[in-house]
mmCIF file of C-alpha atoms in Angstrom:
data_model
loop_
_atom_site.group_PDB
_atom_site.id
_atom_site.type_symbol
_atom_site.label_atom_id
_atom_site.label_comp_id
_atom_site.label_asym_id
_atom_site.label_seq_id
_atom_site.Cartn_x
_atom_site.Cartn_y
_atom_site.Cartn_z
ATOM 1 C CA MET A 24 -3.230 9.983 -22.519
ATOM 2 C CA GLU A 25 -4.451 9.194 -19.018
ATOM 3 C CA THR A 26 -5.615 12.171 -16.951
ATOM 4 C CA THR A 27 -4.071 12.848 -13.558
ATOM 5 C CA LYS A 28 -6.220 11.766 -10.630
ATOM 6 C CA PHE A 29 -6.590 13.792 -7.474
ATOM 7 C CA LEU A 30 -8.081 12.699 -4.163
ATOM 8 C CA ASN A 31 -9.861 14.620 -1.462
ATOM 9 C CA VAL A 32 -8.826 12.928 1.752
ATOM 10 C CA LEU A 33 -9.967 13.077 5.335
ATOM 11 C CA LEU A 34 -7.109 13.215 7.829
ATOM 12 C CA PRO A 35 -7.520 11.974 11.424
ATOM 13 C CA LEU A 36 -6.953 15.493 12.728
ATOM 14 C CA ALA A 37 -9.123 18.397 13.853
ATOM 15 C CA LEU A 38 -8.874 20.204 10.515
ATOM 16 C CA PRO A 39 -11.705 22.353 9.130
ATOM 17 C CA LYS A 40 -11.442 21.039 5.567
ATOM 18 C CA LEU A 41 -10.398 18.135 3.376
ATOM 19 C CA TYR A 42 -7.046 18.158 1.598
ATOM 20 C CA THR A 43 -6.305 17.249 -2.008
ATOM 21 C CA TYR A 44 -3.480 14.900 -2.971
ATOM 22 C CA ARG A 45 -2.234 13.715 -6.342
ATOM 23 C CA VAL A 46 -2.201 10.047 -7.369
ATOM 24 C CA PRO A 47 0.961 8.638 -8.996
ATOM 25 C CA ARG A 48 0.200 6.801 -12.237
ATOM 26 C CA ASP A 49 1.361 3.452 -10.814
ATOM 27 C CA LEU A 50 -1.259 3.695 -8.018
ATOM 28 C CA SER A 51 -4.067 5.046 -10.192
ATOM 29 C CA ASP A 52 -5.884 1.702 -10.480
ATOM 30 C CA GLU A 53 -5.672 1.013 -6.726
ATOM 31 C CA VAL A 54 -7.497 4.079 -5.399
ATOM 32 C CA SER A 55 -11.213 4.024 -4.656
ATOM 33 C CA LEU A 56 -13.646 5.755 -2.341
ATOM 34 C CA GLY A 57 -13.395 4.541 1.264
ATOM 35 C CA LYS A 58 -9.827 3.204 1.091
ATOM 36 C CA ARG A 59 -6.984 4.543 3.218
ATOM 37 C CA VAL A 60 -3.884 6.094 1.683
ATOM 38 C CA VAL A 61 -0.585 7.110 3.257
ATOM 39 C CA VAL A 62 0.080 10.842 2.911
ATOM 40 C CA GLN A 63 2.688 13.279 4.102
ATOM 41 C CA PHE A 64 1.122 16.184 5.979
ATOM 42 C CA GLY A 65 3.477 19.015 6.807
ATOM 43 C CA ARG A 66 7.205 18.464 6.630
ATOM 44 C CA ASN A 67 7.739 15.365 8.759
ATOM 45 C CA LYS A 68 4.354 13.853 9.560
ATOM 46 C CA VAL A 69 2.897 10.807 7.828
ATOM 47 C CA TYR A 70 -0.741 9.787 8.292
ATOM 48 C CA SER A 71 -3.278 7.392 6.901
ATOM 49 C CA ALA A 72 -6.030 9.419 5.279
ATOM 50 C CA LEU A 73 -9.400 8.281 3.995
ATOM 51 C CA ILE A 74 -10.367 8.841 0.360
ATOM 52 C CA THR A 75 -13.642 10.786 0.240
ATOM 53 C CA GLU A 76 -13.606 11.864 -3.409
ATOM 54 C CA ILE A 77 -11.708 11.075 -6.615
ATOM 55 C CA HIS A 78 -11.525 13.763 -9.313
ATOM 56 C CA THR A 79 -9.264 15.393 -11.914
ATOM 57 C CA LYS A 80 -9.258 18.981 -10.618
ATOM 58 C CA ALA A 81 -5.938 20.235 -9.221
ATOM 59 C CA PRO A 82 -6.129 22.599 -6.243
ATOM 60 C CA LYS A 83 -5.512 26.260 -7.092
ATOM 61 C CA GLN A 84 -4.141 27.395 -3.714
ATOM 62 C CA TYR A 85 -1.268 24.897 -3.425
ATOM 63 C CA GLU A 86 0.702 22.242 -5.286
ATOM 64 C CA ALA A 87 -0.820 18.874 -4.399
ATOM 65 C CA LYS A 88 1.597 16.342 -2.904
ATOM 66 C CA TYR A 89 1.562 12.745 -4.120
ATOM 67 C CA ILE A 90 0.045 10.003 -1.995
ATOM 68 C CA LEU A 91 2.748 7.594 -0.805
ATOM 69 C CA SER A 92 0.806 4.330 -0.948
ATOM 70 C CA VAL A 93 -2.617 2.707 -0.782
ATOM 71 C CA LEU A 94 -3.177 0.721 2.427
ATOM 72 C CA ASP A 95 -6.338 -1.242 1.681
ATOM 73 C CA GLU A 96 -7.288 -3.739 -1.001
ATOM 74 C CA ASP A 97 -10.981 -3.072 -0.367
ATOM 75 C CA PRO A 98 -12.749 0.025 0.982
ATOM 76 C CA ILE A 99 -13.072 0.084 4.781
ATOM 77 C CA VAL A 100 -15.762 2.792 4.804
ATOM 78 C CA VAL A 101 -18.917 3.001 2.675
ATOM 79 C CA PRO A 102 -20.412 6.255 1.286
ATOM 80 C CA GLN A 103 -23.261 6.135 3.845
ATOM 81 C CA GLN A 104 -20.708 6.317 6.665
ATOM 82 C CA LEU A 105 -19.068 9.351 5.083
ATOM 83 C CA LYS A 106 -22.462 11.066 4.837
ATOM 84 C CA LEU A 107 -23.173 10.222 8.484
ATOM 85 C CA TRP A 108 -19.784 11.598 9.590
ATOM 86 C CA LYS A 109 -20.425 14.816 7.653
ATOM 87 C CA TRP A 110 -23.829 15.227 9.337
ATOM 88 C CA MET A 111 -22.366 14.387 12.768
ATOM 89 C CA SER A 112 -19.596 16.958 12.355
ATOM 90 C CA SER A 113 -22.109 19.730 11.701
ATOM 91 C CA TYR A 114 -24.577 18.576 14.378
ATOM 92 C CA TYR A 115 -21.941 18.150 17.098
ATOM 93 C CA MET A 116 -19.828 21.112 15.875
ATOM 94 C CA CYS A 117 -16.613 19.172 15.406
ATOM 95 C CA THR A 118 -14.512 18.188 12.412
ATOM 96 C CA GLN A 119 -14.957 15.110 10.251
ATOM 97 C CA GLY A 120 -11.381 14.144 11.167
ATOM 98 C CA GLU A 121 -12.354 14.002 14.840
ATOM 99 C CA ILE A 122 -15.374 11.841 13.968
ATOM 100 C CA MET A 123 -13.188 9.496 11.900
ATOM 101 C CA ASN A 124 -10.634 9.318 14.705
ATOM 102 C CA ALA A 125 -13.349 8.266 17.156
ATOM 103 C CA ALA A 126 -14.914 5.803 14.708
ATOM 104 C CA PHE A 127 -11.753 3.907 13.749
ATOM 105 C CA PRO A 128 -10.190 1.364 16.101
ATOM 106 C CA SER A 129 -6.629 2.286 17.045
ATOM 107 C CA GLY A 130 -5.219 -0.702 15.146
ATOM 108 C CA ILE A 131 -6.000 0.828 11.765
ATOM 109 C CA LYS A 132 -4.775 4.329 12.543
ATOM 110 C CA LEU A 133 -1.397 5.088 11.047
ATOM 111 C CA ALA A 134 0.723 8.016 12.142
ATOM 112 C CA SER A 135 4.398 8.959 11.977
ATOM 113 C CA GLU A 136 4.916 7.607 15.479
ATOM 114 C CA THR A 137 3.624 4.126 14.568
ATOM 115 C CA LYS A 138 6.287 1.439 14.940
ATOM 116 C CA ILE A 139 6.329 -1.769 12.922
ATOM 117 C CA GLN A 140 7.892 -5.004 14.109
ATOM 118 C CA ARG A 141 8.054 -8.565 12.858
ATOM 119 C CA ASN A 142 5.598 -11.106 14.200
ATOM 120 C CA LYS A 143 7.794 -13.650 16.012
ATOM 121 C CA ASP A 144 5.216 -16.396 15.336
ATOM 122 C CA PHE A 145 5.480 -15.935 11.561
ATOM 123 C CA ASN A 146 6.672 -19.258 10.181
ATOM 124 C CA ASP A 147 9.110 -17.719 7.693
ATOM 125 C CA ALA A 148 7.032 -18.757 4.670
ATOM 126 C CA THR A 149 8.542 -15.883 2.730
ATOM 127 C CA SER A 150 7.470 -17.378 -0.599
ATOM 128 C CA ILE A 151 3.953 -16.011 0.004
ATOM 129 C CA LEU A 152 5.212 -12.427 0.422
ATOM 130 C CA SER A 153 5.079 -9.877 -2.379
ATOM 131 C CA ASP A 154 8.337 -8.180 -3.381
ATOM 132 C CA LYS A 155 7.546 -5.112 -1.267
ATOM 133 C CA GLU A 156 6.498 -7.194 1.741
ATOM 134 C CA TYR A 157 9.736 -9.178 1.449
ATOM 135 C CA LEU A 158 11.818 -5.969 1.465
ATOM 136 C CA VAL A 159 10.160 -4.883 4.711
ATOM 137 C CA TYR A 160 10.544 -8.401 6.144
ATOM 138 C CA GLU A 161 14.284 -8.372 5.374
ATOM 139 C CA ALA A 162 14.680 -4.939 6.970
ATOM 140 C CA LEU A 163 12.923 -6.215 10.100
ATOM 141 C CA GLU A 164 15.359 -9.129 10.234
ATOM 142 C CA ILE A 165 18.173 -6.579 10.543
ATOM 143 C CA GLN A 166 16.420 -3.990 12.705
ATOM 144 C CA GLU A 167 13.803 -5.026 15.282
ATOM 145 C CA THR A 168 11.432 -2.083 14.746
ATOM 146 C CA LEU A 169 10.862 0.362 11.896
ATOM 147 C CA SER A 170 8.948 3.617 11.753
ATOM 148 C CA VAL A 171 6.401 4.292 9.036
ATOM 149 C CA SER A 172 8.811 6.785 7.467
ATOM 150 C CA GLU A 173 11.557 4.139 7.322
ATOM 151 C CA VAL A 174 9.219 1.650 5.639
ATOM 152 C CA ILE A 175 8.221 4.273 3.076
ATOM 153 C CA CYS A 176 11.915 4.916 2.322
ATOM 154 C CA ILE A 177 12.508 1.185 1.886
ATOM 155 C CA LEU A 178 9.591 0.851 -0.518
ATOM 156 C CA ASN A 179 10.402 3.911 -2.649
#
């Protein structure tokens, strides 16, 4: 029987600690250190968080929520960067989330307010799209823009 994986993730917020999320079995093979995952934080907020640690230890203080999806095929941050961010946060007396927020370009930051729209120059070669990509593409044919929450609902 496969053990349940948990992730410590870094959120792009001024939070004093990392948070632990649970990995659904169908995403277990996709997670790795330095990749971004979509997580729900609070009741209505959705963020992209960075995986800083993978382990099998459930948090004792709270019930870990499941990650919603994995955003990257390959890691976008290497362990040396994570070590640097940790050092910077202690040296400059700020949080690692603030460091990550400053380090990432705005194009790869995902938040609940992010809107998604279809690229008008896309040549409609839908045969190259995965099933999930095609579902989002079809939804964007009907509705011009979608929120991250709406895309998550479509995909789940």
